[in-house]
Amino acid sequence: MTSTVSLTPCTQRDCRAECHLIVCGCFKYAQPNLDYFQSVTKDNASTKTDVTVPVLHVVQARLAYVAAEGELKQPFKDELPTRQAQLSTLQDTEEFDVLVVGGGATGSGCALDAVTRNLKTALVERNDFSSGTSSRSTKLIHGGVRYLQKAIMKLDYEQYMMVKEALHERSNLLDIAPHLSAPLPIMLPVYKWWQLPYYWAGIKMYDLVAGGQCLKSSYVLSKNKALELFPMLKKDKLVGAIVYYDGQHNDARMNLAIALTAARHGAAIANYTEVVHLLKKTDAGTGKEKVCGARCRDVITGNEFDVRAKCVINATGPFTDSLRKMDDGKNTNICQPSAGVHIVIPGYYSPDNMGLLDPATSDGRVIFFLPWEKMTIAGTTDTPTDITAHPIPREEDINFILNEVRNYLSPDVEVRRGDVLAAWSGIRPLVTDPNSKDTQSICRNHIVNVSDSGLVTIAGGKWTTYRSMAEETLDAAVAAHRLGGGPSKTVGLVLEGGQDWSPTLYIRLVQDYGLENEVAQHLAATYGGKAFDVAKMARVTGKRWPIVGNRLVSEFPYIESEVRYAVKEYACTAIDVIARRTRLGFLNVQAADEALPRIVDIMGKMLDWSDKKRTEELEAAKKFLYLEMGYRSRSEQLTGTTEITLDTQEVANSVLIDRYTNRFHKFDKDSKGFITTVDVQRVLQNISVQIDENALHEILNEVDLNKNGQVELNEFLQLMSAVKKGQVSDSRLAILMKTAEESLDLRGPVTVDRSGGGV
């Protein structure tokens, strides 16, 4: 709905050029100056220009700051400074206006907000950008359907405003990073007739609160239509479904885009730089100690140096209280950490473009079941936890999610533990009363606090609202430290890679560089307009097609040039590459494990690593996959049992054990009790099958539990037991040996006449 009015060019200070947008400081939204519009008529305007003004749809946020964005400086628009150059800036600058501690979404958002206010800005992160909670989310950009439900049921105005703000931020985030985010339809299946109008009313309220920033209107589906769109859904008692829209993104890459955008605008940012202690000085006027910077240490080299700043912002997420106590040891905790576990299962568990919401699990929590990066992500749990830099997914949480998934999928779809390709745990920094025991009832709102010494702390909140949280934090910092710099300019400010992106950009990558279509689509969706820089670094394959772009692993579109480009994006370790520059570690731990040697080799050449350093990097990355990405839980499915579960008939005949033992001995011709790659290669040659020796090593390594380079009979029986129980799926060795056995059996014995023998 639109209304045509005539406008007079505006001369008021608060109005943005002729679009007549006023920035409301209370709500932090760019909105039409309605008072001005009401005062203008076609009859009394002195200089008239006919325009069409949206009334129900808020003007796109980017338009609010067209003029401001044009004034922003980008000293590193063409080339980012190296990490060493950034460290030098941190050490050599006499004093920054703002020093942000923490390189997650909120910390990076604070740095971007500060530097675009023309404040001299620094950011330090003791690990990698997005190494904590910000890379371990549900990958949704959402307002919070369940928070709106609580707001309505409890008449909680604060929660209502939190949802409204989040929906505004959702719209902005989709707009400023179109390559990394997109709307996603999410289905809410309904199994009781009375729930249909109840859920429909709630979802429609969600649309209404979003107003003109509603992505797409929600709608109701019949049972047949729901099954057509989501064929894996359980049919029994299904009465229909409701579909609504939220946003989805690549969280780690989004976090990195925010940090890199800040760097482009002149912020000095450095990962693997930890705060040893805060610097303080006595205020001449009050006699009180004030925070004036931090003593920092380069984690990679061990070099220590001071970074002085007028204001220090604590944006350390779950570690908020540790920095607050560094400021004042008497401070009480303001964060109560909660662990959320997610799992990744194969893409065939869900449609390509439809998610699923379980609004009421067996214990009252909410489970999302979403397509992501051509896989399916399911989660999350919500349990109190201890704070750690290396959270580990628990087996009970993985099984809880699997059980909830089973409740909504058709019995024809066997949900197997062995289908879990990766699992991780993220720690949410919830703001709450430390005595609270019910973390589920905690609101994901945030607080901004300025201590007596001037330390500004931002705690709590959610991924979606990182920008508004950063704006509020900088407003508080500017007021407390009299920094100046003007209002925030981040609404509508396009992030790294978004400026030159278009939905058809991948076609140019295919045509101009000879990349595979799947690889080109991946690069466009990951790097946006910067995908061309990655393509330029790709090496020739030596094949007819693709011309360039050697894959790190065959089943994923990640290519070797991404590792080289990752170093330019401040990747310092192999973990940075598999977890945050690419998402391989989050998608498939075995594939990531296979890619590690090549990744370490490429990084080693670029960063001049010694042989010892390369070995350390490889071991550290394998440990990361084993503990934090669920590889340990996957391995335990093999080692958890040494006996095969047999039914009564099989026990009587010992059929199953004999079958698997005979299969093993067809490879172990010398009765050694174990098989190696040589044994497998010999059998494969007999059936005219060729497999690369390195690939064979990787296949055996999946089952080689004691890592001695060979697979014993007992290890093979454990594997087959786990496969039979569904604890392990898609075992390449099990499938390979079964296929080889069947091929040998089909050939049968060689007859005397064909062998050249006989009389």
Short mmCIF file of C-alpha atoms in Angstrom, two decimals, residues 48-482:
data_model
loop_
_atom_site.label_atom_id
_atom_site.label_comp_id
_atom_site.label_asym_id
_atom_site.label_seq_id
_atom_site.Cartn_x
_atom_site.Cartn_y
_atom_site.Cartn_z
CA LYS A 48 7.09 20.23 -5.38
CA THR A 49 8.31 16.87 -6.53
CA ASP A 50 5.87 13.98 -6.89
CA VAL A 51 7.14 10.81 -5.27
CA THR A 52 5.63 7.58 -4.01
CA VAL A 53 6.23 6.97 -0.32
CA PRO A 54 5.82 3.48 1.19
CA VAL A 55 3.52 3.64 4.23
CA LEU A 56 3.25 0.04 5.45
CA HIS A 57 6.72 -1.03 4.27
CA VAL A 58 9.54 0.69 6.10
CA VAL A 59 11.99 2.17 3.61
CA GLN A 60 14.93 -0.17 3.10
CA ALA A 61 17.49 0.47 5.80
CA ARG A 62 20.28 1.06 3.35
CA LEU A 63 18.59 4.13 1.92
CA ALA A 64 18.72 5.80 5.32
CA TYR A 65 22.44 6.12 5.12
CA VAL A 66 23.18 6.61 1.45
CA ALA A 67 24.84 9.94 2.15
CA ALA A 68 26.66 8.70 5.24
CA GLU A 69 27.94 5.58 3.49
CA GLY A 70 29.35 7.71 0.72
CA GLU A 71 31.35 9.69 3.27
CA LEU A 72 32.88 6.63 4.94
CA LYS A 73 36.57 6.10 4.33
CA GLN A 74 37.93 2.72 3.25
CA PRO A 75 41.72 3.01 3.44
CA PHE A 76 42.12 -0.72 2.69
CA LYS A 77 39.48 -1.12 0.02
CA ASP A 78 41.81 -2.87 -2.44
CA GLU A 79 44.07 -4.91 -0.17
CA LEU A 80 43.77 -5.88 3.49
CA PRO A 81 46.84 -5.28 5.64
CA THR A 82 48.60 -8.44 6.78
CA ARG A 83 48.25 -9.71 10.32
CA GLN A 84 51.80 -8.57 11.06
CA ALA A 85 50.96 -5.08 9.79
CA GLN A 86 47.90 -5.04 12.05
CA LEU A 87 50.01 -6.03 15.05
CA SER A 88 52.46 -3.27 14.24
CA THR A 89 49.61 -0.76 14.17
CA LEU A 90 48.41 -1.98 17.55
CA GLN A 91 51.89 -1.54 19.02
CA ASP A 92 52.84 1.73 17.33
CA THR A 93 49.61 3.71 17.77
CA GLU A 94 49.95 6.09 20.70
CA GLU A 95 46.32 5.81 21.77
CA PHE A 96 43.13 4.42 20.24
CA ASP A 97 39.70 5.81 20.93
CA VAL A 98 38.24 2.32 21.37
CA LEU A 99 39.80 -1.07 22.10
CA VAL A 100 37.37 -3.97 21.68
CA VAL A 101 38.22 -7.25 23.40
CA GLY A 102 36.55 -10.19 21.68
CA GLY A 103 36.25 -11.11 18.00
CA GLY A 104 32.85 -12.76 17.96
CA ALA A 105 29.79 -11.30 16.25
CA THR A 106 29.18 -8.66 18.91
CA GLY A 107 32.83 -7.66 19.31
CA SER A 108 33.34 -7.41 15.55
CA GLY A 109 30.09 -5.45 15.33
CA CYS A 110 31.37 -3.02 17.97
CA ALA A 111 34.61 -2.52 16.03
CA LEU A 112 32.70 -1.85 12.81
CA ASP A 113 30.32 0.56 14.54
CA ALA A 114 33.21 2.42 16.16
CA VAL A 115 35.41 2.75 13.09
CA THR A 116 32.52 3.97 10.93
CA ARG A 117 31.92 6.73 13.50
CA ASN A 118 35.45 7.88 12.64
CA LEU A 119 36.80 6.62 15.96
CA LYS A 120 40.33 5.22 16.03
CA THR A 121 39.52 1.54 16.65
CA ALA A 122 41.38 -1.62 17.69
CA LEU A 123 40.14 -5.17 18.25
CA VAL A 124 41.94 -8.15 19.78
CA GLU A 125 40.77 -11.77 19.95
CA ARG A 126 42.70 -14.42 21.88
CA ASN A 127 41.70 -17.20 19.45
CA ASP A 128 40.34 -16.81 15.92
CA PHE A 129 37.48 -14.58 14.82
CA SER A 130 34.22 -16.46 15.47
CA SER A 131 36.05 -19.33 17.15
CA GLY A 132 33.55 -19.45 20.00
CA THR A 133 29.78 -19.27 20.17
CA SER A 134 29.38 -17.21 17.01
CA SER A 135 30.39 -20.12 14.76
CA ARG A 136 28.34 -22.74 16.64
CA SER A 137 24.82 -21.38 16.28
CA THR A 138 21.68 -22.83 14.67
CA LYS A 139 22.57 -20.71 11.59
CA LEU A 140 19.24 -18.85 11.82
CA ILE A 141 18.63 -15.11 11.58
CA HIS A 142 15.37 -14.85 13.44
CA GLY A 143 13.22 -12.79 15.73
CA GLY A 144 12.35 -15.68 18.00
CA VAL A 145 8.95 -17.31 17.54
CA ARG A 146 8.95 -18.80 21.03
CA TYR A 147 9.94 -15.46 22.61
CA LEU A 148 6.91 -13.87 20.98
CA GLN A 149 4.75 -16.66 22.37
CA LYS A 150 6.10 -15.97 25.86
CA ALA A 151 5.64 -12.24 25.39
CA ILE A 152 1.96 -12.73 24.52
CA MET A 153 1.20 -15.41 27.12
CA LYS A 154 2.91 -13.46 29.92
CA LEU A 155 2.07 -9.97 28.62
CA ASP A 156 5.81 -9.28 28.67
CA TYR A 157 6.44 -6.00 26.84
CA GLU A 158 10.23 -6.33 27.11
CA GLN A 159 10.21 -9.67 25.27
CA TYR A 160 7.84 -8.22 22.68
CA MET A 161 10.21 -5.32 21.98
CA MET A 162 13.13 -7.74 21.83
CA VAL A 163 11.33 -9.73 19.12
CA LYS A 164 10.43 -6.55 17.24
CA GLU A 165 14.01 -5.33 17.33
CA ALA A 166 15.31 -8.73 16.22
CA LEU A 167 12.93 -8.78 13.26
CA HIS A 168 14.19 -5.35 12.22
CA GLU A 169 17.78 -6.58 12.50
CA ARG A 170 16.90 -9.74 10.57
CA SER A 171 15.77 -7.62 7.64
CA ASN A 172 18.91 -5.48 7.79
CA LEU A 173 21.27 -8.46 7.98
CA LEU A 174 19.69 -10.13 4.97
CA ASP A 175 20.11 -6.86 3.11
CA ILE A 176 23.76 -6.13 3.96
CA ALA A 177 25.11 -9.65 3.33
CA PRO A 178 22.98 -11.14 0.54
CA HIS A 179 25.65 -13.66 -0.43
CA LEU A 180 25.85 -15.16 3.05
CA SER A 181 22.16 -15.11 3.98
CA ALA A 182 18.74 -15.86 2.52
CA PRO A 183 15.13 -16.33 3.62
CA LEU A 184 14.25 -19.91 4.58
CA PRO A 185 10.73 -21.38 4.78
CA ILE A 186 10.23 -23.38 7.99
CA MET A 187 7.40 -25.88 8.39
CA LEU A 188 5.57 -26.40 11.65
CA PRO A 189 3.71 -29.74 11.36
CA VAL A 190 0.41 -30.00 13.24
CA TYR A 191 -0.95 -33.30 14.57
CA LYS A 192 -4.03 -32.08 16.47
CA TRP A 193 -6.89 -30.13 14.90
CA TRP A 194 -7.17 -27.63 17.75
CA GLN A 195 -3.49 -26.71 17.35
CA LEU A 196 -3.97 -25.55 13.77
CA PRO A 197 -5.75 -22.26 14.56
CA TYR A 198 -3.62 -21.80 17.70
CA TYR A 199 -0.30 -22.03 15.85
CA TRP A 200 -1.68 -20.12 12.86
CA ALA A 201 -2.63 -17.18 15.07
CA GLY A 202 0.82 -17.18 16.69
CA ILE A 203 2.69 -17.31 13.38
CA LYS A 204 0.46 -14.59 11.89
CA MET A 205 1.26 -12.42 14.90
CA TYR A 206 4.95 -13.01 14.08
CA ASP A 207 4.29 -11.67 10.58
CA LEU A 208 2.38 -8.68 11.95
CA VAL A 209 5.14 -7.74 14.39
CA ALA A 210 7.61 -7.80 11.48
CA GLY A 211 5.29 -5.44 9.61
CA GLY A 212 6.77 -4.21 6.35
CA GLN A 213 9.92 -6.19 7.07
CA CYS A 214 8.09 -9.52 6.90
CA LEU A 215 10.13 -11.71 4.53
CA LYS A 216 7.16 -13.57 3.09
CA SER A 217 3.69 -14.15 4.45
CA SER A 218 3.10 -17.40 6.35
CA TYR A 219 0.53 -19.87 5.05
CA VAL A 220 -1.35 -23.07 5.96
CA LEU A 221 -0.86 -26.38 4.14
CA SER A 222 -3.15 -29.37 3.89
CA LYS A 223 -1.81 -32.78 4.91
CA ASN A 224 -1.20 -33.83 1.29
CA LYS A 225 0.54 -30.60 0.37
CA ALA A 226 2.72 -30.77 3.49
CA LEU A 227 3.83 -34.29 2.58
CA GLU A 228 4.48 -33.20 -0.98
CA LEU A 229 6.86 -30.46 0.20
CA PHE A 230 8.35 -32.52 3.08
CA PRO A 231 7.98 -36.19 2.05
CA MET A 232 10.08 -37.44 5.00
CA LEU A 233 7.42 -36.20 7.45
CA LYS A 234 5.49 -38.66 9.63
CA LYS A 235 2.04 -39.17 8.08
CA ASP A 236 0.12 -40.68 11.00
CA LYS A 237 -2.33 -38.21 12.59
CA LEU A 238 -0.90 -35.30 10.56
CA VAL A 239 -3.70 -32.78 9.98
CA GLY A 240 -1.73 -30.07 8.18
CA ALA A 241 1.17 -27.68 8.59
CA ILE A 242 2.02 -24.00 8.80
CA VAL A 243 4.94 -22.49 6.93
CA TYR A 244 6.62 -19.26 8.00
CA TYR A 245 9.84 -17.54 6.96
CA ASP A 246 13.01 -16.65 8.82
CA GLY A 247 16.56 -16.03 7.66
CA GLN A 248 19.51 -18.41 7.47
CA HIS A 249 23.22 -17.63 7.17
CA ASN A 250 26.75 -18.97 7.28
CA ASP A 251 27.50 -17.75 10.79
CA ALA A 252 31.31 -18.00 10.90
CA ARG A 253 31.70 -16.41 7.48
CA MET A 254 29.22 -13.67 8.48
CA ASN A 255 31.27 -12.94 11.61
CA LEU A 256 34.43 -12.82 9.53
CA ALA A 257 32.75 -10.49 7.01
CA ILE A 258 31.92 -8.06 9.83
CA ALA A 259 35.51 -8.11 11.12
CA LEU A 260 37.01 -7.73 7.64
CA THR A 261 34.66 -4.84 6.86
CA ALA A 262 35.91 -3.11 10.01
CA ALA A 263 39.49 -3.72 8.83
CA ARG A 264 38.68 -2.29 5.39
CA HIS A 265 37.51 0.90 7.10
CA GLY A 266 40.73 1.21 9.08
CA ALA A 267 40.23 -0.75 12.31
CA ALA A 268 43.36 -2.51 13.59
CA ILE A 269 42.20 -6.07 14.22
CA ALA A 270 44.28 -9.04 15.33
CA ASN A 271 43.31 -12.62 16.12
CA TYR A 272 45.40 -14.84 18.40
CA THR A 273 46.10 -11.79 20.55
CA GLU A 274 45.04 -12.17 24.15
CA VAL A 275 44.64 -9.66 26.97
CA VAL A 276 47.08 -10.40 29.78
CA HIS A 277 45.78 -7.66 32.07
CA LEU A 278 44.06 -4.29 31.85
CA LEU A 279 46.02 -1.06 32.02
CA LYS A 280 44.86 1.62 34.46
CA LYS A 281 45.73 5.17 35.36
CA THR A 282 44.57 7.53 38.09
CA ASP A 283 42.06 10.14 36.99
CA ALA A 284 43.37 13.57 37.95
CA GLY A 285 39.91 14.95 38.61
CA THR A 286 38.38 12.17 40.70
CA GLY A 287 41.43 10.34 41.99
CA LYS A 288 39.92 7.03 40.85
CA GLU A 289 41.61 4.43 38.70
CA LYS A 290 40.40 4.30 35.11
CA VAL A 291 40.94 1.61 32.49
CA CYS A 292 43.19 3.02 29.76
CA GLY A 293 44.07 -0.01 27.64
CA ALA A 294 45.36 -3.54 27.91
CA ARG A 295 48.58 -5.50 28.04
CA CYS A 296 48.34 -7.92 25.11
CA ARG A 297 50.25 -11.00 24.02
CA ASP A 298 50.65 -12.41 20.53
CA VAL A 299 49.68 -16.05 21.15
CA ILE A 300 51.70 -17.25 18.14
CA THR A 301 55.04 -15.58 18.96
CA GLY A 302 54.63 -14.88 22.68
CA ASN A 303 55.52 -11.20 22.18
CA GLU A 304 53.83 -8.85 24.67
CA PHE A 305 52.93 -5.21 24.14
CA ASP A 306 50.61 -2.47 25.43
CA VAL A 307 47.57 -1.18 23.56
CA ARG A 308 46.35 2.11 24.99
CA ALA A 309 42.82 3.35 24.46
CA LYS A 310 40.42 5.93 25.86
CA CYS A 311 37.75 3.24 26.15
CA VAL A 312 37.93 -0.57 26.47
CA ILE A 313 34.89 -2.64 25.48
CA ASN A 314 34.43 -6.11 26.93
CA ALA A 315 32.67 -8.23 24.28
CA THR A 316 33.99 -11.64 25.25
CA GLY A 317 30.72 -13.60 25.26
CA PRO A 318 30.80 -16.48 27.77
CA PHE A 319 34.09 -15.11 29.16
CA THR A 320 32.54 -11.76 30.09
CA ASP A 321 32.99 -12.28 33.81
CA SER A 322 36.69 -13.16 33.53
CA LEU A 323 37.47 -9.74 32.03
CA ARG A 324 35.16 -7.98 34.49
CA LYS A 325 37.05 -9.62 37.35
CA MET A 326 40.30 -8.58 35.70
CA ASP A 327 38.94 -5.05 36.13
CA ASP A 328 37.68 -5.64 39.69
CA GLY A 329 38.10 -8.94 41.49
CA LYS A 330 35.00 -8.23 43.60
CA ASN A 331 32.63 -8.23 40.62
CA THR A 332 29.91 -10.89 40.72
CA ASN A 333 29.00 -13.04 37.74
CA ILE A 334 26.40 -11.63 35.35
CA CYS A 335 26.46 -14.50 32.83
CA GLN A 336 25.02 -17.97 33.23
CA PRO A 337 26.37 -20.17 30.42
CA SER A 338 24.13 -22.63 28.62
CA ALA A 339 25.32 -25.31 26.20
CA GLY A 340 23.56 -25.91 22.92
CA VAL A 341 24.46 -29.03 20.92
CA HIS A 342 23.83 -29.38 17.18
CA ILE A 343 24.34 -32.32 14.85
CA VAL A 344 24.80 -32.56 11.09
CA ILE A 345 23.28 -35.47 9.17
CA PRO A 346 23.09 -36.17 5.42
CA GLY A 347 21.09 -33.85 3.20
CA TYR A 348 18.55 -36.54 2.27
CA TYR A 349 16.95 -36.16 5.69
CA SER A 350 15.31 -32.87 4.65
CA PRO A 351 14.16 -31.11 1.47
CA ASP A 352 16.64 -28.72 -0.16
CA ASN A 353 14.71 -25.59 0.80
CA MET A 354 12.39 -26.33 3.70
CA GLY A 355 13.17 -26.45 7.41
CA LEU A 356 11.18 -28.01 10.22
CA LEU A 357 10.33 -26.72 13.69
CA ASP A 358 9.40 -29.01 16.58
CA PRO A 359 7.71 -26.51 18.93
CA ALA A 360 7.42 -28.82 21.91
CA THR A 361 9.95 -31.60 22.42
CA SER A 362 9.61 -34.31 25.05
CA ASP A 363 11.19 -32.01 27.63
CA GLY A 364 9.57 -28.78 26.44
CA ARG A 365 12.43 -27.44 24.35
CA VAL A 366 12.41 -26.41 20.69
CA ILE A 367 14.22 -28.37 17.98
CA PHE A 368 15.03 -27.00 14.52
CA PHE A 369 15.65 -29.35 11.60
CA LEU A 370 17.14 -27.32 8.75
CA PRO A 371 18.86 -27.73 5.38
CA TRP A 372 22.30 -26.10 5.49
CA GLU A 373 25.19 -26.27 3.03
CA LYS A 374 23.51 -29.27 1.33
CA MET A 375 23.42 -31.13 4.63
CA THR A 376 20.82 -31.20 7.40
CA ILE A 377 21.43 -29.51 10.73
CA ALA A 378 19.40 -30.44 13.82
CA GLY A 379 19.42 -28.79 17.23
CA THR A 380 19.57 -27.49 19.77
CA THR A 381 19.75 -28.54 23.40
CA ASP A 382 19.80 -26.04 26.24
CA THR A 383 21.57 -27.18 29.41
CA PRO A 384 23.61 -25.41 32.09
CA THR A 385 27.34 -25.87 31.59
CA ASP A 386 30.77 -24.80 32.77
CA ILE A 387 32.65 -22.18 30.77
CA THR A 388 35.36 -23.61 28.55
CA ALA A 389 37.11 -22.53 25.38
CA HIS A 390 36.71 -26.04 23.98
CA PRO A 391 33.16 -27.31 24.56
CA ILE A 392 32.55 -30.97 23.70
CA PRO A 393 29.22 -32.39 22.45
CA ARG A 394 27.86 -35.02 24.83
CA GLU A 395 26.61 -38.36 23.54
CA GLU A 396 23.35 -38.03 25.50
CA ASP A 397 22.64 -34.71 23.79
CA ILE A 398 23.30 -36.20 20.36
CA ASN A 399 20.93 -39.08 21.09
CA PHE A 400 18.29 -36.68 22.47
CA ILE A 401 18.28 -34.75 19.18
CA LEU A 402 18.13 -37.98 17.16
CA ASN A 403 15.16 -39.22 19.20
CA GLU A 404 13.29 -35.96 18.67
CA VAL A 405 13.99 -36.14 14.94
CA ARG A 406 12.59 -39.69 14.86
CA ASN A 407 9.33 -38.44 16.36
CA TYR A 408 8.66 -36.26 13.31
CA LEU A 409 10.01 -38.35 10.47
CA SER A 410 8.29 -41.21 8.66
CA PRO A 411 9.00 -44.74 9.96
CA ASP A 412 10.32 -45.44 6.45
CA VAL A 413 13.24 -43.13 7.22
CA GLU A 414 15.62 -44.93 9.56
CA VAL A 415 17.34 -42.30 11.72
CA ARG A 416 20.71 -43.85 12.47
CA ARG A 417 23.35 -42.77 14.94
CA GLY A 418 25.95 -43.54 12.33
CA ASP A 419 24.52 -40.85 10.07
CA VAL A 420 25.78 -38.11 12.37
CA LEU A 421 28.58 -36.58 10.29
CA ALA A 422 29.55 -33.88 12.80
CA ALA A 423 28.40 -32.56 16.15
CA TRP A 424 29.35 -29.51 18.18
CA SER A 425 28.48 -27.64 21.33
CA GLY A 426 28.25 -23.87 21.64
CA ILE A 427 28.07 -21.90 24.89
CA ARG A 428 25.42 -19.18 25.01
CA PRO A 429 26.24 -16.24 27.30
CA LEU A 430 22.82 -15.83 28.86
CA VAL A 431 22.18 -12.81 31.07
CA THR A 432 20.37 -13.96 34.18
CA ASP A 433 20.19 -14.13 37.93
CA PRO A 434 23.11 -16.40 38.99
CA ASN A 435 20.70 -18.26 41.31
CA SER A 436 18.36 -19.20 38.43
CA LYS A 437 18.14 -22.93 37.74
CA ASP A 438 15.83 -22.82 34.71
CA THR A 439 17.94 -21.68 31.76
CA GLN A 440 15.06 -22.41 29.38
CA SER A 441 13.05 -19.49 30.74
CA ILE A 442 15.94 -17.05 30.34
CA CYS A 443 15.38 -14.21 27.90
CA ARG A 444 18.17 -13.83 25.35
CA ASN A 445 18.26 -10.11 25.96
CA HIS A 446 21.43 -8.18 26.60
CA ILE A 447 22.83 -5.65 29.04
CA VAL A 448 25.33 -2.83 28.62
CA ASN A 449 27.25 -1.90 31.74
CA VAL A 450 29.88 0.77 32.42
CA SER A 451 32.00 0.02 35.48
CA ASP A 452 33.39 2.61 37.90
CA SER A 453 36.74 2.33 36.14
CA GLY A 454 35.14 2.92 32.72
CA LEU A 455 35.18 -0.65 31.35
CA VAL A 456 32.19 -1.00 29.02
CA THR A 457 30.69 -4.49 29.01
CA ILE A 458 28.18 -5.86 26.51
CA ALA A 459 26.77 -9.25 27.56
CA GLY A 460 23.97 -11.55 26.46
CA GLY A 461 21.86 -11.04 23.39
CA LYS A 462 21.64 -13.17 20.26
CA TRP A 463 23.36 -13.43 16.89
CA THR A 464 20.61 -11.64 14.99
CA THR A 465 20.80 -8.47 17.08
CA TYR A 466 24.59 -8.10 17.08
CA ARG A 467 24.40 -4.77 15.19
CA SER A 468 21.90 -3.05 17.45
CA MET A 469 23.79 -4.36 20.49
CA ALA A 470 26.99 -2.89 19.09
CA GLU A 471 25.27 0.43 18.43
CA GLU A 472 23.91 0.60 21.96
CA THR A 473 27.33 -0.32 23.34
CA LEU A 474 29.09 2.42 21.38
CA ASP A 475 26.41 4.93 22.38
CA ALA A 476 27.18 4.11 26.01
CA ALA A 477 30.94 4.26 25.39
CA VAL A 478 30.72 7.61 23.60
CA ALA A 479 28.63 9.06 26.41
CA ALA A 480 30.79 7.67 29.22
CA HIS A 481 34.13 8.67 27.69
CA ARG A 482 33.09 11.71 25.66
#
